[in-house]
XYZ file of C-alpha atoms in Angstrom:
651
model
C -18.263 22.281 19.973
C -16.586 19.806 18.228
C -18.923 17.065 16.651
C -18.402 13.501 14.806
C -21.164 12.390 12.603
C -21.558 9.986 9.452
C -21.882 11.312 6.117
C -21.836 10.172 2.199
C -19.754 11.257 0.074
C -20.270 11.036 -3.627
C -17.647 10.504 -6.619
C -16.914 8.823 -10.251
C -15.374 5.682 -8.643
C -14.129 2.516 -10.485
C -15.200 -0.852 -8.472
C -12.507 -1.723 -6.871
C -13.941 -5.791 -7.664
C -13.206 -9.211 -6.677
C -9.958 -10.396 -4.995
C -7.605 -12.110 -7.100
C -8.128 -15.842 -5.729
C -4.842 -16.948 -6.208
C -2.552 -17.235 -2.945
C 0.222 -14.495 -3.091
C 3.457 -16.770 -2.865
C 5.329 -13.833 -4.417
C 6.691 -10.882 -3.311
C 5.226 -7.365 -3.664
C 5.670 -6.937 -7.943
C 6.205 -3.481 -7.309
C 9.312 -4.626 -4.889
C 12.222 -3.507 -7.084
C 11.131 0.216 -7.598
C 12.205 0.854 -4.053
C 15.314 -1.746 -3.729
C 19.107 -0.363 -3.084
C 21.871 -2.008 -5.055
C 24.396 -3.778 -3.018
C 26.705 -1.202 -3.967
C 24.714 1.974 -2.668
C 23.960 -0.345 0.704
C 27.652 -0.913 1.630
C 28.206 2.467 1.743
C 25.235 3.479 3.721
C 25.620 4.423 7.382
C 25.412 0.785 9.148
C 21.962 1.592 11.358
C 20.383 2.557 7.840
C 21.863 -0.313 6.167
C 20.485 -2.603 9.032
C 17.140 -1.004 9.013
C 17.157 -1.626 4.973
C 17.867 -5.278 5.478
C 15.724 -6.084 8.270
C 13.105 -8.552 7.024
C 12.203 -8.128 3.852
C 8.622 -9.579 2.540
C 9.047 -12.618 1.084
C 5.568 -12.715 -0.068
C 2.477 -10.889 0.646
C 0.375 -13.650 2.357
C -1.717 -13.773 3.856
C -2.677 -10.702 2.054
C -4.743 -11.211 -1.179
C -3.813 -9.675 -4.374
C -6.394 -6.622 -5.014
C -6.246 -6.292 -8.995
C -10.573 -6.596 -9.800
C -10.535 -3.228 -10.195
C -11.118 -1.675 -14.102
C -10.993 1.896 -15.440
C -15.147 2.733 -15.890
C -16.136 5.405 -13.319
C -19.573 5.775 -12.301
C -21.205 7.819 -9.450
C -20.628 5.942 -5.966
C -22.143 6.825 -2.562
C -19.071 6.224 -0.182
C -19.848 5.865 3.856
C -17.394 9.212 5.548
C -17.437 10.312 8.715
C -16.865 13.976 9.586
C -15.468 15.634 12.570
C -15.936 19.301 12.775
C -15.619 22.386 15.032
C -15.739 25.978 14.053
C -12.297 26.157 12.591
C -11.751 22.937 10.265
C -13.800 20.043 8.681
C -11.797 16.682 8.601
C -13.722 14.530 6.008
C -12.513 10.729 6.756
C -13.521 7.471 3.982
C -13.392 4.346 7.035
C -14.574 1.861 4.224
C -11.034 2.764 2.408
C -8.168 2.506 5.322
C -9.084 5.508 7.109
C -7.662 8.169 4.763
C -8.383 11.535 5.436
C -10.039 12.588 1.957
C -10.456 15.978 2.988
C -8.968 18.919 5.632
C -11.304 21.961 5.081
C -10.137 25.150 7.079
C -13.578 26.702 7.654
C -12.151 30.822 8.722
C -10.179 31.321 4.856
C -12.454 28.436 3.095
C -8.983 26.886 1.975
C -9.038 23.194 1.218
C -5.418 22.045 3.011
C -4.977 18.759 1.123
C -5.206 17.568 -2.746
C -8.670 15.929 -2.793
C -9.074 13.626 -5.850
C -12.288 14.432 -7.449
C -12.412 10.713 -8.627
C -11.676 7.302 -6.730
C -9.845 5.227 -9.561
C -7.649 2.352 -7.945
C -4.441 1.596 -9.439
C -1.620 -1.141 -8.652
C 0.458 1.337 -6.269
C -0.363 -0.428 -2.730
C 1.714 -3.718 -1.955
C -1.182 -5.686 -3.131
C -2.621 -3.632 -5.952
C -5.847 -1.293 -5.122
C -4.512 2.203 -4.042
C -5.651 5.485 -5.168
C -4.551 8.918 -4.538
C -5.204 12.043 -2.542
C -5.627 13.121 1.155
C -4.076 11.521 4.089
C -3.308 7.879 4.401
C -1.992 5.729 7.141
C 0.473 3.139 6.401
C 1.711 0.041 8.106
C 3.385 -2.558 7.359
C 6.033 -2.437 4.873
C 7.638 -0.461 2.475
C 4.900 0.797 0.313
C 1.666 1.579 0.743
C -0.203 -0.486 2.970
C -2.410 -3.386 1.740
C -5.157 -1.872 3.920
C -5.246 1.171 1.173
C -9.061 -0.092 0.078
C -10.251 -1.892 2.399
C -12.162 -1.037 5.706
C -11.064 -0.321 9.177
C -12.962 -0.677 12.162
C -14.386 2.911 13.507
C -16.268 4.210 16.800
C -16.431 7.704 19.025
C -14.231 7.739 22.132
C -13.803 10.170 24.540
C -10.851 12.973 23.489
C -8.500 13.981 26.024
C -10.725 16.751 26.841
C -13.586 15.397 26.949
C -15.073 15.966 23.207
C -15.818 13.149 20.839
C -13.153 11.504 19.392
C -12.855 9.144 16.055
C -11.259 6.080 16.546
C -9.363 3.691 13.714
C -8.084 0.556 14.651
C -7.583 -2.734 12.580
C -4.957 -6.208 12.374
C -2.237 -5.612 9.818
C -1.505 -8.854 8.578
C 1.743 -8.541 6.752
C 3.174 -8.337 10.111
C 1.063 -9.152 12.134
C 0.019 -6.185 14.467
C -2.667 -4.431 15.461
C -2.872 -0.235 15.080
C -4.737 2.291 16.267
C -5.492 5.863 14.789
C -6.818 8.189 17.062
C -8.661 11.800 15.529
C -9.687 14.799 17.365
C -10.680 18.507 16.685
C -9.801 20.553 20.501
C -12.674 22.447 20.416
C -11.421 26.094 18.766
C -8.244 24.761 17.363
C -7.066 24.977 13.770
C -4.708 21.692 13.922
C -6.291 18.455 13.549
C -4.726 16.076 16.577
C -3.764 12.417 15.402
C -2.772 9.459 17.966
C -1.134 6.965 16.873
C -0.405 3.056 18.032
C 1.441 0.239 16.697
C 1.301 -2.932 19.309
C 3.082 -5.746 19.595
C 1.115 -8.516 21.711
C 3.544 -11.083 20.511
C 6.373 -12.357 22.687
C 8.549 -12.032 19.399
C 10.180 -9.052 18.084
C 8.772 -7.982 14.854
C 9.447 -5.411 12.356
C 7.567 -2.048 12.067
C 7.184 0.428 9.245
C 4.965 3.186 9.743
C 4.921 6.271 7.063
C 1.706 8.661 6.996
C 1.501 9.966 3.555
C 0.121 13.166 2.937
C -0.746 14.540 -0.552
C -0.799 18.333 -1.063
C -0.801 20.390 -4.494
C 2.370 20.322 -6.614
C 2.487 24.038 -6.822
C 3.868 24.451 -3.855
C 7.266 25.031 -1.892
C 8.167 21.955 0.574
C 9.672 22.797 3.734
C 11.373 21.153 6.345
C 14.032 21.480 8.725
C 17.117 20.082 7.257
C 20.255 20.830 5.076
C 20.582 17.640 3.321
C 17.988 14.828 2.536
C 18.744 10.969 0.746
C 17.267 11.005 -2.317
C 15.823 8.001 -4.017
C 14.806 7.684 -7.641
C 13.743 4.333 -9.324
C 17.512 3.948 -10.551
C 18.112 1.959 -6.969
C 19.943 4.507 -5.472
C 20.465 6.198 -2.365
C 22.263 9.207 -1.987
C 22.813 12.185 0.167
C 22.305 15.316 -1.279
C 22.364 18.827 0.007
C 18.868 20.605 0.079
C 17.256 22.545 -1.119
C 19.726 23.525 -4.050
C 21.675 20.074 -5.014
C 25.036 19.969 -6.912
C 23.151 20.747 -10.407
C 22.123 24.003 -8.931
C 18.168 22.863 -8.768
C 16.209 24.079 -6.063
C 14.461 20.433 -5.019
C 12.240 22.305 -2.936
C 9.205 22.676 -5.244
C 7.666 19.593 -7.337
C 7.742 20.994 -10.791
C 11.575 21.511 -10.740
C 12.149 17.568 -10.805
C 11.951 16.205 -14.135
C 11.453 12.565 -12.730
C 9.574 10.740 -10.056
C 12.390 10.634 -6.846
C 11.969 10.801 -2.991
C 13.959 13.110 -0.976
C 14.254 11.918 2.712
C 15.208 14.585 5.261
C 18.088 14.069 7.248
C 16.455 15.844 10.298
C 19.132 16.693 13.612
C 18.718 15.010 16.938
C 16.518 17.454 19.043
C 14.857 19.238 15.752
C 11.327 19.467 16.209
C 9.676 17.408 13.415
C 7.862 18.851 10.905
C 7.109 19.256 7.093
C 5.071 22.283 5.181
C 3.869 22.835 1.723
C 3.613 26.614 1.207
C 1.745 28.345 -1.799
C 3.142 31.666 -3.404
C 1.066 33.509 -1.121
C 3.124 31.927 2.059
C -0.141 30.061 2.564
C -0.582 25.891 3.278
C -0.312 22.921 5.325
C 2.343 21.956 7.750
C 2.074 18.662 9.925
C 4.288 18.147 12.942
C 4.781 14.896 15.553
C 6.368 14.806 18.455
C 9.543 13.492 18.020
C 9.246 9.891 17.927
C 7.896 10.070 13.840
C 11.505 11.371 13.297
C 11.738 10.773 9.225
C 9.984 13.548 6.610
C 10.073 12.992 3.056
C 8.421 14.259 -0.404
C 8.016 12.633 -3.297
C 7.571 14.132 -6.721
C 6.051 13.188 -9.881
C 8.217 15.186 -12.150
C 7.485 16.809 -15.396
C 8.768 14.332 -18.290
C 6.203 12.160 -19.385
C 6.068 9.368 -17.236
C 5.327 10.838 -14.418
C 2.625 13.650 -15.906
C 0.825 10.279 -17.168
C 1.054 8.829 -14.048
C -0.878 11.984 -12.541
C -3.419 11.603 -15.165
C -3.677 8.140 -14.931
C -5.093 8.740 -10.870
C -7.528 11.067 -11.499
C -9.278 12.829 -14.580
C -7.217 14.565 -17.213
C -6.888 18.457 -16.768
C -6.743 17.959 -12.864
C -3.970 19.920 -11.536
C -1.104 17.439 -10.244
C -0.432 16.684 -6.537
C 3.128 15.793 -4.700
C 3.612 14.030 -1.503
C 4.925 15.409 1.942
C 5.096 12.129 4.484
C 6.306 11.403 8.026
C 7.608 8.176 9.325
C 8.943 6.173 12.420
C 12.781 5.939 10.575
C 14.534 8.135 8.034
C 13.732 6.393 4.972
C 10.336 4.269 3.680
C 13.321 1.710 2.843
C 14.150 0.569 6.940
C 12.038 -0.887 9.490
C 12.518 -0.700 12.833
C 12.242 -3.960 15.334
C 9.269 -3.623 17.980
C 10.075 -5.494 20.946
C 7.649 -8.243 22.389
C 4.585 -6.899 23.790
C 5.808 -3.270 23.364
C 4.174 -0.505 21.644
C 5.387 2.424 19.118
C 3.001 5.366 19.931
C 2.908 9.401 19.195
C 1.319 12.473 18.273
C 0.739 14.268 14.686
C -1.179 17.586 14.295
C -1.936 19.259 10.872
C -3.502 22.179 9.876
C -2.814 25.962 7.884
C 0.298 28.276 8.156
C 0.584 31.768 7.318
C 4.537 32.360 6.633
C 5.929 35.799 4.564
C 6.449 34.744 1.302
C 9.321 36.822 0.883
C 11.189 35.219 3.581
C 9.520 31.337 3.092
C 9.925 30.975 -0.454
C 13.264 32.946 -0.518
C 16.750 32.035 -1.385
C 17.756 31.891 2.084
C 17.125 28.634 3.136
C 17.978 28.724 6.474
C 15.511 32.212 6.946
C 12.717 30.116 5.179
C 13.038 27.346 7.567
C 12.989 29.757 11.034
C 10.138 31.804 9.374
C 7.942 29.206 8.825
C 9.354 27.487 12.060
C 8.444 30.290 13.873
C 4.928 30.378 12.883
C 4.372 27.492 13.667
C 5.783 27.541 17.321
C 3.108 30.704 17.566
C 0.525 28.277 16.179
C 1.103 25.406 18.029
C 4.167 25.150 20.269
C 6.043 21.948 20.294
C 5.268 22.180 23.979
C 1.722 21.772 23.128
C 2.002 18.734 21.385
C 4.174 17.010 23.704
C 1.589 17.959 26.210
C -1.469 16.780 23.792
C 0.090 13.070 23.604
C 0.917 13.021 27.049
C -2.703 13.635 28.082
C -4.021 10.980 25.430
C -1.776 8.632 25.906
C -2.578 8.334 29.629
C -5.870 9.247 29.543
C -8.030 8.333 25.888
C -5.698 5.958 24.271
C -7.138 2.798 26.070
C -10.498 4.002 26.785
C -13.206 1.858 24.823
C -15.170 2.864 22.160
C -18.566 4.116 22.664
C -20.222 4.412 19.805
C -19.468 2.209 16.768
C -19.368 3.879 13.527
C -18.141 1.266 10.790
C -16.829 -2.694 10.792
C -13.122 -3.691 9.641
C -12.526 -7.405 9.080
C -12.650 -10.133 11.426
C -9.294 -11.081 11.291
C -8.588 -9.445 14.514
C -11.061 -10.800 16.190
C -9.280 -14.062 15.035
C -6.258 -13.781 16.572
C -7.252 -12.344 20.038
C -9.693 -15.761 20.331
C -6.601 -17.820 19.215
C -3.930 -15.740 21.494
C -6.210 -14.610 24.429
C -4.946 -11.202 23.849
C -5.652 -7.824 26.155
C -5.467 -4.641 23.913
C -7.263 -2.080 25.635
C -8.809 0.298 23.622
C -9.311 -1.474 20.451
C -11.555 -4.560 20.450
C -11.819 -7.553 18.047
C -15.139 -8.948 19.196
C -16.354 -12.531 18.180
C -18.933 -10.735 16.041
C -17.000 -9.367 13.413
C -15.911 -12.824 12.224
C -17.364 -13.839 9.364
C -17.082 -16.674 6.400
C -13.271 -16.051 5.875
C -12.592 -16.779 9.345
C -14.848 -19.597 10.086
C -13.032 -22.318 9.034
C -10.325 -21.083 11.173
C -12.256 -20.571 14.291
C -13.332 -24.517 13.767
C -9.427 -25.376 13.550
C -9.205 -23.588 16.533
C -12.083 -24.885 18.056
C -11.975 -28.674 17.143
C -8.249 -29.059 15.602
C -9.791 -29.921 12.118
C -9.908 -27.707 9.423
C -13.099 -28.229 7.631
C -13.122 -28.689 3.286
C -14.702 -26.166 1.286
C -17.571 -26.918 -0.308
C -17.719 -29.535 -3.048
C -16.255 -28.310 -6.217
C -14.943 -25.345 -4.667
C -11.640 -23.930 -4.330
C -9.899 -23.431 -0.721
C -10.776 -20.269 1.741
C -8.013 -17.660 2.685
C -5.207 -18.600 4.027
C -3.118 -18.251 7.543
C 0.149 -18.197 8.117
C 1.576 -17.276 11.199
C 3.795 -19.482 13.268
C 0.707 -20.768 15.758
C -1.792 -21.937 12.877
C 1.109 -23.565 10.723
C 1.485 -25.482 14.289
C -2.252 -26.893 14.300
C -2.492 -27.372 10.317
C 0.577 -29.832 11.062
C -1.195 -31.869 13.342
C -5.073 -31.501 11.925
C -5.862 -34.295 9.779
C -4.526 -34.268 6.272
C -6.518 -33.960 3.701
C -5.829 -31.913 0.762
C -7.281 -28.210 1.574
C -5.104 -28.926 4.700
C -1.714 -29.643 2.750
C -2.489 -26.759 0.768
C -3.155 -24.620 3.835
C -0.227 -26.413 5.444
C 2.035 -25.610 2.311
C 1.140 -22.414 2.070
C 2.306 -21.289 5.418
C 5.354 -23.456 5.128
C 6.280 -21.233 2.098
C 5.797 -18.131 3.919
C 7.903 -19.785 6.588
C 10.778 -20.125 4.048
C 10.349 -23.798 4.241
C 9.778 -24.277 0.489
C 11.155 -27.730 -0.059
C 8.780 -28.893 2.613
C 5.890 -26.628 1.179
C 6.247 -28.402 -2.191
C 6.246 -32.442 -0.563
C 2.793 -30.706 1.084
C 1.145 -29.744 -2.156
C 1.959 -32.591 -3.807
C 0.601 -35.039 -1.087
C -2.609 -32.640 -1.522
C -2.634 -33.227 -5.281
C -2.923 -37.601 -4.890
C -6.313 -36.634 -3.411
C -7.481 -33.724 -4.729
C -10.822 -33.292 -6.169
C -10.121 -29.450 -6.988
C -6.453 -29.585 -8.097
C -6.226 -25.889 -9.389
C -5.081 -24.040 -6.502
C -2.602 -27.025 -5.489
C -1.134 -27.037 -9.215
C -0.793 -23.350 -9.276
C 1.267 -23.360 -5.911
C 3.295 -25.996 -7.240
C 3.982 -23.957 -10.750
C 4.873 -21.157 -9.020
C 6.960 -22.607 -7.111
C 9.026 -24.244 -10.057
C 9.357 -20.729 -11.359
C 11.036 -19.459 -8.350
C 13.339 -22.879 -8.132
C 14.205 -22.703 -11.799
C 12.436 -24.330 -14.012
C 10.407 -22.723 -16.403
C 8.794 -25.398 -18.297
C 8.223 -27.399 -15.516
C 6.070 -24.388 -14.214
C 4.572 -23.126 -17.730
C 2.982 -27.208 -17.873
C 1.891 -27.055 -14.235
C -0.055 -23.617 -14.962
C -1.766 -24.835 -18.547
C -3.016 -27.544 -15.936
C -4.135 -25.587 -13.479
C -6.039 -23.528 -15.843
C -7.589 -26.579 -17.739
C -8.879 -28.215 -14.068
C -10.462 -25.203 -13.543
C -11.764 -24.858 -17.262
C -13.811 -28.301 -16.225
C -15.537 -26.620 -13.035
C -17.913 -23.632 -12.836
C -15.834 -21.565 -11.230
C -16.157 -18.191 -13.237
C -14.270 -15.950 -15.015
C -12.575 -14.219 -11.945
C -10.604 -17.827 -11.566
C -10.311 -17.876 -14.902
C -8.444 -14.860 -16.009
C -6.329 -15.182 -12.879
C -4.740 -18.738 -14.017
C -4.993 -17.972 -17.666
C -2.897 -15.084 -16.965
C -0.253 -16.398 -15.600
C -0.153 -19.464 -17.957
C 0.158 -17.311 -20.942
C 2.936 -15.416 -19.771
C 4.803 -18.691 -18.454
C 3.745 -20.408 -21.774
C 5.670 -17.151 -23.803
C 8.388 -17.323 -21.757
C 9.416 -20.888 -22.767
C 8.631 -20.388 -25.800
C 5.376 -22.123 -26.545
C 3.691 -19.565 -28.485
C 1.587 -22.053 -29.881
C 0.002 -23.300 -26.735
C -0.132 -19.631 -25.178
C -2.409 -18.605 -28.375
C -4.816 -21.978 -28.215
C -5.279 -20.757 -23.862
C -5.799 -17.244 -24.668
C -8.538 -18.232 -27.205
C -10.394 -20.434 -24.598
C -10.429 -17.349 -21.641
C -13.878 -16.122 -21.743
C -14.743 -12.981 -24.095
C -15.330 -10.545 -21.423
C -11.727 -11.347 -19.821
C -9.993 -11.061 -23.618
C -11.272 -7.837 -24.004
C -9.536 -6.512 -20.610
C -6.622 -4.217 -21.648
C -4.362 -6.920 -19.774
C -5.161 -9.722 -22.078
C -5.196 -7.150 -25.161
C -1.346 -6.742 -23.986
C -0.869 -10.486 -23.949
C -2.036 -10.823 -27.295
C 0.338 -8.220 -28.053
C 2.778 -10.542 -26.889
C 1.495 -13.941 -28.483
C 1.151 -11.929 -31.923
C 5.040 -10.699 -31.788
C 5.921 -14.312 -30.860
C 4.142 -15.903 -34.034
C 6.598 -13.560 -35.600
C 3.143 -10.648 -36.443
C 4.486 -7.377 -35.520
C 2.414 -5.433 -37.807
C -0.924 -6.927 -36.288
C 0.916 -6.281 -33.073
C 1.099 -2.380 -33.925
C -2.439 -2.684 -34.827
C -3.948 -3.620 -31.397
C -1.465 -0.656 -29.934
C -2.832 1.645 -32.545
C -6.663 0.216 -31.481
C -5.750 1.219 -27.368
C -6.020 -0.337 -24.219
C -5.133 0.299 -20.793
C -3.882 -2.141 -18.418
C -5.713 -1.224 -15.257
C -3.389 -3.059 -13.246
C -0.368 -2.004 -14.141
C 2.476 -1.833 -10.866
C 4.587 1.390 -10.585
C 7.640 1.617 -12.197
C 6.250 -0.635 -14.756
C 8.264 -0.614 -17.737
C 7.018 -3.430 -19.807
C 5.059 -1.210 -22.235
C 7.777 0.232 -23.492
C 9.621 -2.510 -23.852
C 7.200 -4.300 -26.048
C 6.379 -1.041 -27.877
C 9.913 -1.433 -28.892
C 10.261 -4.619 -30.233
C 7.520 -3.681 -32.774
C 8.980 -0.397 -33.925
C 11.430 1.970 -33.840
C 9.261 5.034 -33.383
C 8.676 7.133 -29.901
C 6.222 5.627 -27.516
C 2.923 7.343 -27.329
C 2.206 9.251 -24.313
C -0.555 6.930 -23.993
C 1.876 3.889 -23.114
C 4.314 6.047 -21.581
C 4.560 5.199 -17.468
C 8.528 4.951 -17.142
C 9.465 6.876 -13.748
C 13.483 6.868 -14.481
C 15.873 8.487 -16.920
C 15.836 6.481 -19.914
């Protein structure tokens, strides 16, 4: 019989730390490394084009910035949850967006997915904290979902036939939406079952983005049924390509034959069954299929130059053998989104678990051949008639039933927004008693149409932004944590000019001017002017230098006045802040690379060297990153160490 139980699971895990407390007015840092020139979008077919272009992020609120993390790994006890029957073990991490850490298939002892043996965050996710390996579920936007590290809510509900189900459900904020994720082991079966939701309780449209990322060893062969797939490297391209042998004669089918990081997107036909394998030499591995509404498949590579084998190393612990990444997704490329009607719903079915295909024929030169064979074990596996059936039966009969037995606690941000909008979502409940301090202040807007201060001293909660809260912060009464509240969602809005003439009402009566001054830098970066911006941050970071507000504050502010203070050329003033940041925080291999910076300003390049020479790492460092190379260059001539080296594209 299948089963559902808690468990612990131990490994070397960095803290992922305190939220950065500054308000994300920005958009994703890691934005560019999947952008399309203009060029490569005009000649794009036009619903592709569309999808691309349908509403961008502007910023990540009301998302916070996840960047506490560091680089030390010590043993952590991690809350799991297992289901099990007597074919496969599906090891799930709630506490860390529901990914599926493990997918053990009990009869051959295989293990189907690449399991990290460590849990190091790095900058990957649209707001920082990701880390690799196993199965993860993500919403939202292009990218990996903000939810990466944080916790969803969990509880047992009954499976379609009858068994215990695991059910993962949470708000997404970036757009607004609640999801469900819906696991369960039929009792014999070798193919995990996954039910998927995305609802849309608003009477708006609003865009969705859904791409379930799996992460299997590199040594393998990816399969899937297709003859050409749009591949996408970080040179902001887009470009269809024949698979698996493109135009330089390279068989893109296996990992280690790209020589830098790129996505291939399948270009799957109408009426194709969807699905996606990795295969081993022995014909042996995973394949995941979805009924028919997940119609896009992709893998992403890693490549062999050294970029990308640093980037492997950099996720886990040196001499672990490298992973790739086969994914499915509601369009054909991670770049669209697709628009979800008003109170509509996206919903379907994915299975994975092991195939058996001949090697001879599967990881043969006839590519057609190696599609049918492995397509053909699979339809003996589990027919596509099966599966259709399967989310038939649990979307009329398990997907709304109510949890019974509550296994973990998401956020209370949910719970927020069905007291505000009165909402009905079967299935998946927010109750009142999952808000906590975050939401509070909120609730009391709600409740009473003020918005009450923070504390004396203190700097302002998290912020809202939706269209119905920017509504009551406009009427509550206006002191300044309301402007700032108020200008904050007026930003996200687009409604900068009126988001600034909020902040700076705040400022005449602020007691803690910090957060108001850093909204108002920022947003004399974005309009143009540098200095401006550079004075408002030194500000910023001397009101809170007067307060006891820690060094988490502190490195946040100081780090962004540096860099604005370098960039107008006040190396001066950026050396006299750095000095003043607590010891602890100049230490961090981020500030080490500021002083980098500072030292090549005052014209010190040898010194410079020397702190390279010393070593850091930046924990925080965003894909695609190429800034360490480009600083390593204006110091000398000679190759970058591997050490430094994280550039994904041809030089």
């Amino acid at each position: 019989m299948t089963t559902v139980r808690r468990a612990v699971l131990t490994l070397p895990a960095a803290p992922l730390g305190p939220d950065n407390p500054l308000p994300a007015l920005r958009a994703p840092a890691g934005a560019g490394a999947h952008a399309v020139d203009a060029r490569t979008l005009a000649e794009l077919p036009r619903d592709m084009a569309r999808g691309i272009g349908r509403a961008p992020l502007r910023s990540l609120l009301p998302a916070p910035v996840r960047d506490g993390y560091g680089r030390e790994r010590t043993p952590a006890d991690l809350d799991a949850i297992v289901i099990e029957n007597d074919r496969l073990r599906v090891t799930v991490l709630p506490g860390l967006g529901g990914r599926v850490h493990s997918l053990h298939h009990k009869p051959t002892g295989r293990e189907l997915l690449y399991c990290n043996p460590v849990l190091q965050p790095a900058a990957f996710a649209l707001n920082g904290a990701w880390f690799s390996g196993g199965i993860e579920w993500n919403i939202g936007a292009t990218g990996h979902t903000t939810l990466s590290c944080s916790p969803l809510h969990a509880a047992t509900v009954p499976a379609p036939d009858g068994g215990p189900m695991l059910r993962l459900w949470e708000w997404e904020r970036l757009r607004d939406l609640p999801f469900q994720v819906d696991l369960w082991l039929p009792e014999d079966s070798d193919f995990l079952y996954v039910g998927v939701r995305i609802r849309n309780p608003h009477e708006r449209p609003a865009p969705a983005y859904w791409w379930s990322n799996i992460a299997v060893p590199e040594e393998r062969r990816v399969l899937a049924p297709a003859d050409t797939a749009w591949h996408h490297g970080y040179e902001r391209g887009l470009n269809r390509l024949p698979v698996p042998v493109t135009e330089d004669g390279t068989d893109r089918s296996y990992p280690l034959n790209g020589s830098h990081a790129a996505d291939f997107f399948y270009d799957l036909p109408d009426g194709q069954r969807r699905w996606i394998a990795a295969l081993d030499a022995a014909g042996h591995g995973l394949v995941q299929t979805s009924t028919d509404p997940l119609r896009g498949r992709k893998l992403f590579l890693w490549g062999t130059e050294r970029g990308g084998r640093r980037w492997q190393e950099w996720l886990t612990e040196p001499g672990t053998p490298g992973y790739a990444e086969i994914q499915a997704g509601l369009a054909r490329t991670q770049l669209e989104h697709l628009e979800l009607a008003g109170e509509a719903e996206f919903s379907w079915l994915e299975a994975y678990g092991p195939l058996a295909a001949d090697p001879a024929t599967a990881l043969g030169d006839d590519w057609t051949a190696a599609r049918a064979d492995v397509e053909g074990n699979l339809e003996a596996a589990l027919p596509r008639a099966a599966v259709d059936a399967a989310y038939t039966a649990w979307r009329e009969g398990a997907a709304d039933a109510e949890p019974e037995t509550v296994l973990a606690a998401g956020s209370g941000w949910g719970a927020l927004e069905v007291l505000r909008g009165g909402y009905a979502l079967p299935g998946t409940p927010f109750p009142e008693s999952t808000l906590g301090p975050d939401q509070e202040p909120w609730r009391e807007l709600l409740r009473t149409g003020v918005l009450p201060p923070p504390a004396k001293g203190t700097g302002p909660g998290a912020p809202l932004v939706a269209a119905p809260w920017r509504d009551m912060l406009e009427t509550a009464p206006a002191d300044p944590s309301t402007e700032y509240h108020l200008g904050i969602a007026q930003w996200h809005a687009g409604d900068r000019a009126q988001a600034v003439r909020s902040w700076e009402r705040g400022l005449r009566r602020a007691e803690v001017r910090w957060p108001l001054l850093y909204c108002l830098a920022v947003a004399d970066r974005e309009d143009g002017h540098p200095e401006r911006a550079a004075e408002r941050f030194e500000e910023a970071f001397a009101d809170h230098e007067d307060r006891e507000g820690g060094a988490v504050v502190a490195a946040a502010l100081g780090r962004e006045a540096v860099a604005a203070l370098l960039a107008t050329g006040r190396a001066g003033r950026a050396r006299e802040l750095w000095a003043r940041l607590p010891d602890e925080v100049r230490a961090r291999g981020a500030f080490r690379f500021l002083e980098i910076r500072i030292l090549l300003a005052e014209g010190r390049p040898g010194e410079a060297r020397a702190v390279f020479d010393a070593g850091f790492e930046v924990a925080d460092l965003r894909e695609g990153a190429e800034i360490l190379g480009e600083v390593w260059a204006e110091v000398t001539d000679e190759p970058l160490p591997d050490a430094y080296e994280f550039r994904m594209r041809p030089s």
